[in-house]
Amino acid sequence: MAMSDTAGAVTRTWARVSLLRESPVGMVGAFLVVFWVLVAIFAPVISPFGPNSNDLDALVDPTPNAIHWFGTDMQGRDILARVIWGSRTVLTVAPVAVAIAYAIGSLLGLLAGYYRGWADTVINRISDIILSFPAIVLYIIVIMRFGPSALNIILAVIFIASPQIMRIVRGMTLELREREYVAAAKMRGESALYIMFIEILPNARGPLIVDACLRMGYTTIAIGVLGFLGLGLPPPTPDWGGMVKDSYALMSIFPHMALFPAAAITSLVVGFSLLADGMREISMRD
Amino acid sequence: MLAFFLKRLASLVFTMLVVSALVFAAFEFTPGQMATKILGPFSTQDQRDRLMEELGLHRPVWERYFEWLGNVLSGDLGYSTLYKLPVNDIIWDRLGNTLTLAAIAFAVMVPLSVLFGISAGMREGSKLDRTISVASIVTTSVPEFASGVFLASIFVIGLGWLPGTATLEAGARWPIAAQLVLPVTVIVLYDLGYVVRMVRASMVEVMTRPYIRTAILKGLTFRDVILKHALRNAMIAPFTVILLQINYMITGVVVVEAVFAYPGFGRMLLDSALSQDVATVQAASLFAVLVSVSTQIAGDLGYMMLNPRIRFS
Amino acid sequence: MQFATATETNSRPGAGAGKPPVLELRNVSISYFVRAGEMKVVPNISFKLGQGEAIGLVGESGCGKSTVAFAVMQYLGTVGRVTGGQVLFEGKDLAKLSPAELRALRGRKISMVYQDPMSSLNPVIPIGKQLMEVPMIHFGENEQQARARALQMLREVNLPDPETMMTRYPHQLSGGQQQRVVIAMALMAEPSLLVMDEPTTGLDVTVEAAVLDLVARLREKHNTAIVFISHNLGTVVRICDRIGVMYAGELVEEGPIADVFRNPRHPYTRGLLSCIPTLGADKNSRPLTAIPGQVPSILNRPKGCVFQPRCRFAIAERCSQDPLPTLSLSERHRVKCVRAEELPSHDKLPQGIEAVAIGDQPVDAEAVLRIAHLRKTYHQSTGMFGGKGYDVHAVDNIELEANRGQTLAIVGESGCGKSTLAKVLTGIELGSAGMVTLAGKEISQIPVEDREADTKRAVQMVFQNPDSTLNPSHSIGYVMERAIRKLRGLSGREAKNETSTLLKTVNLPLEFASRMPRQLSGGQKQRVAIARALAGEPDLILADEPVSALDVSVQAAIINLLVDIQAKRGATLIFISHDLSVVRYLADYVAVMYLGQVMEFGRTDEIFAPPYHPYTEALLSAVPIADPDVHQRRIILEGAIPSPQNRPKGCPFATRCPRKLGPICDNEAPPMQTTASGHRIACHIPLDDLKKVDKVVVA
Ligand SMILES: Nc1ncnc2c1ncn2[C@@H]1O[C@H](COP(=O)(O)OP(=O)(O)OP(=O)(O)O)[C@@H](O)[C@H]1O
Ligand code: SF4
Ligand code: SF4
Ligand SMILES: [Mg+2]
């Protein structure tokens, strides 16, 4: 029984997502995101070179040419290959971090909003404190203390995003817990967990999906910024932000080295944002 | 009102205390680690002990925390290992430079975003609205370092109209005003889109309210409906958001300062972090949080002033 | 005490005769252009309104009443458009006016008042400034002149202390005061036409009565023509000379109030009249007849008569002719029905207060639910402004009992604690003091999570809001099976069978099990909610305003369903409502609440006849009755219901009581006076004096 309802829910959600076709903006966003996801998945197939293989001949003239379409960097590494492989970095770190942040943030938000009282006070106080740090300061402290690595970046993102997600979920829970169907569930003796996860959370999904999309964009920016500031993944991992940083000083001679990775990250973030906007548009219907 | 203000002030003090403890604890290594860090891995146990004695590292954590806190409060921010100067001697100039940059960016961003947001939101779904909306989504989605790259390749490398750095050195090839153009543009571009969307969303919402209908059906001109009835209501919700941009600007400023080699607070924070200069990072973090928390309070107060429903309840 | 009847005060035949009509709609059609295409919401409507005349447009939700109102204002938003015909104001075609000419008319010659006054006023501008704007734009007055005029107008709408009112912000006023301000603003420039769209919907019944009284008075004084839109036929009777009944965008019947109510000729009008309970009838004397079927969707409107699929008089050949003609029965009575003249006369069912048959109520039934000295106090902290906060006595020392198999109705206006009482009974909130015993077991101190399985099963609830009663993410079948499993322990096949049985009980087809709530209409959702409450075969069903969000025809069906189920299952029903007519119809016992206290409790027939509690008396007088022949003694309560935190020390009703004795009422809690039959009244006035009043409602 519960199974059939889950199956139904999946079909219905899919039906909603396919509404996206009616939003041109959303379609452009979806196209960009899907494009990069495919690039990340098929990186080994489509990449002309390995991300770290140096072509010493190219050191003489690193500008784009027939062999290296996007040119090469100062170490003779193919920029196209590094852009392609770099998508893998972003598209693993960001989804993992956002997913975990969602798990933690939703749980805390549900608890705070559903139980209110001291649980709410404690959770809120803690997140107020975390949110009183400008994000960059937290990133800097975390990375400086624990060192740059994919894991630490993920942890930092989770640390910063969970309280924000908590606030959104808490706000919606406070509102949804007053719905009559929640009272009806209590009156038939449902457990608090059932009410939070089966009665409340599914009805918060609209805004949460939109937020998740946007947040993927922010996180992509954050990863890029950390890379650019030299707090990102240690070399030689291909990382868009890091690529810009390494070549920024040479902008006036070899602008291509910075332009391609900058364009890559921009197109991915724009994709996420447009997708989020399309989702918001269709969620406002009916 | 006063009670509210005092309460918020108390919460600010509380937050700052917790934050200072966190900032202290973040760099609180076990004494052995600390000594090893300073003396290197090949030091002898004896050397380390002596150093710990000298630095007072064997005392309990909380004692050292309060000592540090006391120093900070009395204006002694510690010694910067990177700049080889007391932190006090660098931080104020840097803060001043950043403030200049942020203030100009803010002064450009706020009127523009209100103008765009209101024009887009007053007729939802119009061509103007859709253009502004999509444009603002796109500009907020370009990371600052990327827009730095794009703008630099056009205006610095392509056209040669502007300098690629903003070191604020007077007498350099470019006047200071020219140096500031790109940094300000990058901050405004990124931030503008976000605020425009907030103002627009709020305006769209206000335009659907029955009191707007009342105003139109009273016989007011569209212009008066917008200026007298919609504008003020539409600014209530985004007000807090706009002030929170100051908080964001701290982040943005770090990146923009790195892009343009701007001698500000953000670069100081970044450079000291990259070279493990603990005292400077701690002091800078405290300042950053202080600014962000104070603007939140200012935002709440302004929100109350704008909204009679809270003012007179 | 004078009697007012609709015929005496309202009908002014020939009002404005000779002069051109203030408003005339000639074959107007209105559409909304949406994603799905053009929605012809109003295909073709015509009517005239003479000077100083008032027409009431009634009909169920979505029938196009507001659309017509906004077409008159030439304000249909970006998606709406008048696609044909003419809207003539004082002979001028409004569509031909330039924007500037239109602006000069709006607020000056035509004004509008709509539902929800709070949101029609700008929250950040003081009342005075909003009022002054009108003469400043239209008469070019300066601040001082405009101010004087605004003050004058505030006085005219009976607002206390106009000077300070001017400086107030909308949120600082009560709902009734806000609506008076909106009315003042609309009348500021002495317009010749006032369009009112549900101006009293959402107001409490005593406040509504006062606002309607005000509108009637101002109309008289300023000779303003009114288009009065309402879903409540009773309010139309109070204000209008003529009534237009709308169905699916068409004006199906239109004529003078007296003609239409005494001799309704359209089957839909008749349907409407027989599905609203009026203060006179109860379930034993006259069952309500719901109109079968549903309003057709705008996108597939039937050919010929739109009402045909639901009409019991339909004759296919004649009723399908397209276009259907409108017949004029008399000069002023028009009906859009081909059989209008040949239909049998509408037998008006007993409407008078007399026709009360107590029927076969067991007099000494056993009390299953006893509420003794129950209190519920919420502590309100004053939030961010500091301070200690205050207590709100939402339910204060309540004493009630409900008998097995009977219906106890709880009536009262907003904030009287009805819903709080329900929450304590269900265990969603705990009582602060006192006892509630269900079949001898104390339940007010046990939160719902900790109640025994059997208590949970025994007490179930039907909620008010059809849109929030069902979880939008769960299918109907899932909801039902889950309830059956939790309350009865059945699962699998058994649960499925039980689901079909229950759906059948509430007259829903089986296929509904696979539907989602958003695919259901309001009435259907409420049926599912009833079925869900029945899943555990409860002994006590609480229904908190279960029909107040529904249209009258749907309302009738749900009320009948509840009555039926209760009779068949022998469950006790606690029916919470603000609507005295509904209560009169289905209750065996009634408790009247005001500000957390029970003012009167007794058998239904006792409540609706003297002795009355002064508050009950005022309530009865305020209820709008959809029958121009019923006479109601008018008692207008001034002022607003005090907020529960500054409730008077003595009698809660003391601030508004028209029969207040003096300081004793302010300072001392009134005694509960009990008659031999157990009828209880909390008042300082002796029972004998209370008996000496006339009936409020007389047929
Ligand atoms: N802006 C709009 N866009 C599309 N359809 C609309 C719009 N406004 C109203 N409608 C539709 O037009 C029909 C008539 O609506 P209208 O509001 O005039 O009815 P009503 O009689 O005033 O109902 P109620 O009693 O609920 O106020 C409904 O089916 C409604 O859904
Ligand atoms: S025209 Fe026919 S179907 Fe329509 S109301 Fe009259 S009798 Fe009924
Ligand atoms: S006690 Fe006094 S104020 Fe209260 S209802 Fe009776 S007469 Fe009126
Ligand atoms: Mg309406």
JSON list of C-alpha atoms in Angstrom, two decimals, chain C residues 205-289:
[
{"chain": "C", "resi": 205, "resn": "VAL", "atom": "CA", "xyz": [-22.35, 38.23, 12.62]},
{"chain": "C", "resi": 206, "resn": "THR", "atom": "CA", "xyz": [-23.05, 41.00, 15.14]},
{"chain": "C", "resi": 207, "resn": "VAL", "atom": "CA", "xyz": [-20.48, 43.23, 13.45]},
{"chain": "C", "resi": 208, "resn": "GLU", "atom": "CA", "xyz": [-21.91, 42.33, 10.08]},
{"chain": "C", "resi": 209, "resn": "ALA", "atom": "CA", "xyz": [-25.36, 43.39, 11.24]},
{"chain": "C", "resi": 210, "resn": "ALA", "atom": "CA", "xyz": [-24.03, 46.77, 12.34]},
{"chain": "C", "resi": 211, "resn": "VAL", "atom": "CA", "xyz": [-22.18, 47.33, 9.06]},
{"chain": "C", "resi": 212, "resn": "LEU", "atom": "CA", "xyz": [-25.24, 46.35, 7.01]},
{"chain": "C", "resi": 213, "resn": "ASP", "atom": "CA", "xyz": [-27.33, 48.72, 9.08]},
{"chain": "C", "resi": 214, "resn": "LEU", "atom": "CA", "xyz": [-24.84, 51.47, 8.35]},
{"chain": "C", "resi": 215, "resn": "VAL", "atom": "CA", "xyz": [-24.86, 50.76, 4.62]},
{"chain": "C", "resi": 216, "resn": "ALA", "atom": "CA", "xyz": [-28.64, 50.86, 4.52]},
{"chain": "C", "resi": 217, "resn": "ARG", "atom": "CA", "xyz": [-28.64, 54.17, 6.35]},
{"chain": "C", "resi": 218, "resn": "LEU", "atom": "CA", "xyz": [-25.99, 55.83, 4.21]},
{"chain": "C", "resi": 219, "resn": "ARG", "atom": "CA", "xyz": [-27.66, 54.64, 1.07]},
{"chain": "C", "resi": 220, "resn": "GLU", "atom": "CA", "xyz": [-30.86, 56.30, 2.13]},
{"chain": "C", "resi": 221, "resn": "LYS", "atom": "CA", "xyz": [-29.06, 59.51, 2.98]},
{"chain": "C", "resi": 222, "resn": "HIS", "atom": "CA", "xyz": [-26.87, 59.86, -0.09]},
{"chain": "C", "resi": 223, "resn": "ASN", "atom": "CA", "xyz": [-29.20, 58.20, -2.55]},
{"chain": "C", "resi": 224, "resn": "THR", "atom": "CA", "xyz": [-26.36, 56.04, -3.81]},
{"chain": "C", "resi": 225, "resn": "ALA", "atom": "CA", "xyz": [-27.06, 53.19, -6.20]},
{"chain": "C", "resi": 226, "resn": "ILE", "atom": "CA", "xyz": [-25.49, 49.96, -5.04]},
{"chain": "C", "resi": 227, "resn": "VAL", "atom": "CA", "xyz": [-24.37, 46.75, -6.68]},
{"chain": "C", "resi": 228, "resn": "PHE", "atom": "CA", "xyz": [-24.18, 44.47, -3.68]},
{"chain": "C", "resi": 229, "resn": "ILE", "atom": "CA", "xyz": [-22.46, 41.15, -4.16]},
{"chain": "C", "resi": 230, "resn": "SER", "atom": "CA", "xyz": [-22.85, 38.36, -1.69]},
{"chain": "C", "resi": 231, "resn": "HIS", "atom": "CA", "xyz": [-23.04, 34.63, -1.39]},
{"chain": "C", "resi": 232, "resn": "ASN", "atom": "CA", "xyz": [-25.43, 35.10, 1.51]},
{"chain": "C", "resi": 233, "resn": "LEU", "atom": "CA", "xyz": [-29.02, 35.67, 0.44]},
{"chain": "C", "resi": 234, "resn": "GLY", "atom": "CA", "xyz": [-29.91, 36.98, 3.87]},
{"chain": "C", "resi": 235, "resn": "THR", "atom": "CA", "xyz": [-27.63, 40.01, 3.62]},
{"chain": "C", "resi": 236, "resn": "VAL", "atom": "CA", "xyz": [-29.10, 40.88, 0.25]},
{"chain": "C", "resi": 237, "resn": "VAL", "atom": "CA", "xyz": [-32.56, 40.93, 1.77]},
{"chain": "C", "resi": 238, "resn": "ARG", "atom": "CA", "xyz": [-31.35, 43.48, 4.29]},
{"chain": "C", "resi": 239, "resn": "ILE", "atom": "CA", "xyz": [-29.86, 45.92, 1.77]},
{"chain": "C", "resi": 240, "resn": "CYS", "atom": "CA", "xyz": [-31.35, 45.55, -1.67]},
{"chain": "C", "resi": 241, "resn": "ASP", "atom": "CA", "xyz": [-34.49, 46.29, -3.65]},
{"chain": "C", "resi": 242, "resn": "ARG", "atom": "CA", "xyz": [-33.71, 43.79, -6.31]},
{"chain": "C", "resi": 243, "resn": "ILE", "atom": "CA", "xyz": [-31.85, 40.54, -6.51]},
{"chain": "C", "resi": 244, "resn": "GLY", "atom": "CA", "xyz": [-30.03, 38.88, -9.38]},
{"chain": "C", "resi": 245, "resn": "VAL", "atom": "CA", "xyz": [-29.25, 35.20, -9.05]},
{"chain": "C", "resi": 246, "resn": "MET", "atom": "CA", "xyz": [-26.16, 34.14, -10.94]},
{"chain": "C", "resi": 247, "resn": "TYR", "atom": "CA", "xyz": [-25.24, 30.65, -12.00]},
{"chain": "C", "resi": 248, "resn": "ALA", "atom": "CA", "xyz": [-22.12, 29.75, -13.98]},
{"chain": "C", "resi": 249, "resn": "GLY", "atom": "CA", "xyz": [-21.71, 33.31, -15.26]},
{"chain": "C", "resi": 250, "resn": "GLU", "atom": "CA", "xyz": [-25.34, 33.83, -16.20]},
{"chain": "C", "resi": 251, "resn": "LEU", "atom": "CA", "xyz": [-28.00, 35.89, -14.56]},
{"chain": "C", "resi": 252, "resn": "VAL", "atom": "CA", "xyz": [-30.65, 33.20, -14.30]},
{"chain": "C", "resi": 253, "resn": "GLU", "atom": "CA", "xyz": [-33.28, 35.16, -12.43]},
{"chain": "C", "resi": 254, "resn": "GLU", "atom": "CA", "xyz": [-33.64, 38.81, -11.62]},
{"chain": "C", "resi": 255, "resn": "GLY", "atom": "CA", "xyz": [-36.39, 40.81, -10.00]},
{"chain": "C", "resi": 256, "resn": "PRO", "atom": "CA", "xyz": [-37.61, 42.66, -6.92]},
{"chain": "C", "resi": 257, "resn": "ILE", "atom": "CA", "xyz": [-36.68, 40.94, -3.67]},
{"chain": "C", "resi": 258, "resn": "ALA", "atom": "CA", "xyz": [-40.27, 40.20, -2.72]},
{"chain": "C", "resi": 259, "resn": "ASP", "atom": "CA", "xyz": [-41.14, 38.67, -6.10]},
{"chain": "C", "resi": 260, "resn": "VAL", "atom": "CA", "xyz": [-38.09, 36.47, -6.30]},
{"chain": "C", "resi": 261, "resn": "PHE", "atom": "CA", "xyz": [-38.27, 35.18, -2.75]},
{"chain": "C", "resi": 262, "resn": "ARG", "atom": "CA", "xyz": [-42.05, 34.65, -2.68]},
{"chain": "C", "resi": 263, "resn": "ASN", "atom": "CA", "xyz": [-42.32, 33.29, -6.15]},
{"chain": "C", "resi": 264, "resn": "PRO", "atom": "CA", "xyz": [-38.96, 31.96, -7.34]},
{"chain": "C", "resi": 265, "resn": "ARG", "atom": "CA", "xyz": [-39.32, 30.84, -10.93]},
{"chain": "C", "resi": 266, "resn": "HIS", "atom": "CA", "xyz": [-35.93, 29.48, -11.81]},
{"chain": "C", "resi": 267, "resn": "PRO", "atom": "CA", "xyz": [-35.18, 25.95, -10.61]},
{"chain": "C", "resi": 268, "resn": "TYR", "atom": "CA", "xyz": [-31.73, 27.08, -9.45]},
{"chain": "C", "resi": 269, "resn": "THR", "atom": "CA", "xyz": [-33.17, 29.88, -7.31]},
{"chain": "C", "resi": 270, "resn": "ARG", "atom": "CA", "xyz": [-35.52, 27.37, -5.79]},
{"chain": "C", "resi": 271, "resn": "GLY", "atom": "CA", "xyz": [-32.65, 25.00, -5.21]},
{"chain": "C", "resi": 272, "resn": "LEU", "atom": "CA", "xyz": [-30.71, 27.70, -3.41]},
{"chain": "C", "resi": 273, "resn": "LEU", "atom": "CA", "xyz": [-33.66, 28.63, -1.24]},
{"chain": "C", "resi": 274, "resn": "SER", "atom": "CA", "xyz": [-34.29, 25.09, -0.15]},
{"chain": "C", "resi": 275, "resn": "CYS", "atom": "CA", "xyz": [-30.71, 24.27, 0.69]},
{"chain": "C", "resi": 276, "resn": "ILE", "atom": "CA", "xyz": [-30.12, 27.06, 3.17]},
{"chain": "C", "resi": 277, "resn": "PRO", "atom": "CA", "xyz": [-31.26, 26.41, 6.69]},
{"chain": "C", "resi": 278, "resn": "THR", "atom": "CA", "xyz": [-33.24, 29.36, 7.99]},
{"chain": "C", "resi": 279, "resn": "LEU", "atom": "CA", "xyz": [-33.63, 30.11, 11.64]},
{"chain": "C", "resi": 280, "resn": "GLY", "atom": "CA", "xyz": [-37.00, 28.39, 11.68]},
{"chain": "C", "resi": 281, "resn": "ALA", "atom": "CA", "xyz": [-36.45, 24.83, 10.67]},
{"chain": "C", "resi": 282, "resn": "ASP", "atom": "CA", "xyz": [-34.71, 21.84, 12.14]},
{"chain": "C", "resi": 283, "resn": "LYS", "atom": "CA", "xyz": [-33.68, 18.44, 10.88]},
{"chain": "C", "resi": 284, "resn": "ASN", "atom": "CA", "xyz": [-36.85, 16.85, 12.16]},
{"chain": "C", "resi": 285, "resn": "SER", "atom": "CA", "xyz": [-39.26, 19.30, 10.62]},
{"chain": "C", "resi": 286, "resn": "ARG", "atom": "CA", "xyz": [-37.63, 19.83, 7.24]},
{"chain": "C", "resi": 287, "resn": "PRO", "atom": "CA", "xyz": [-34.58, 18.20, 5.80]},
{"chain": "C", "resi": 288, "resn": "LEU", "atom": "CA", "xyz": [-32.45, 20.45, 3.62]},
{"chain": "C", "resi": 289, "resn": "THR", "atom": "CA", "xyz": [-32.40, 19.54, -0.02]}
]
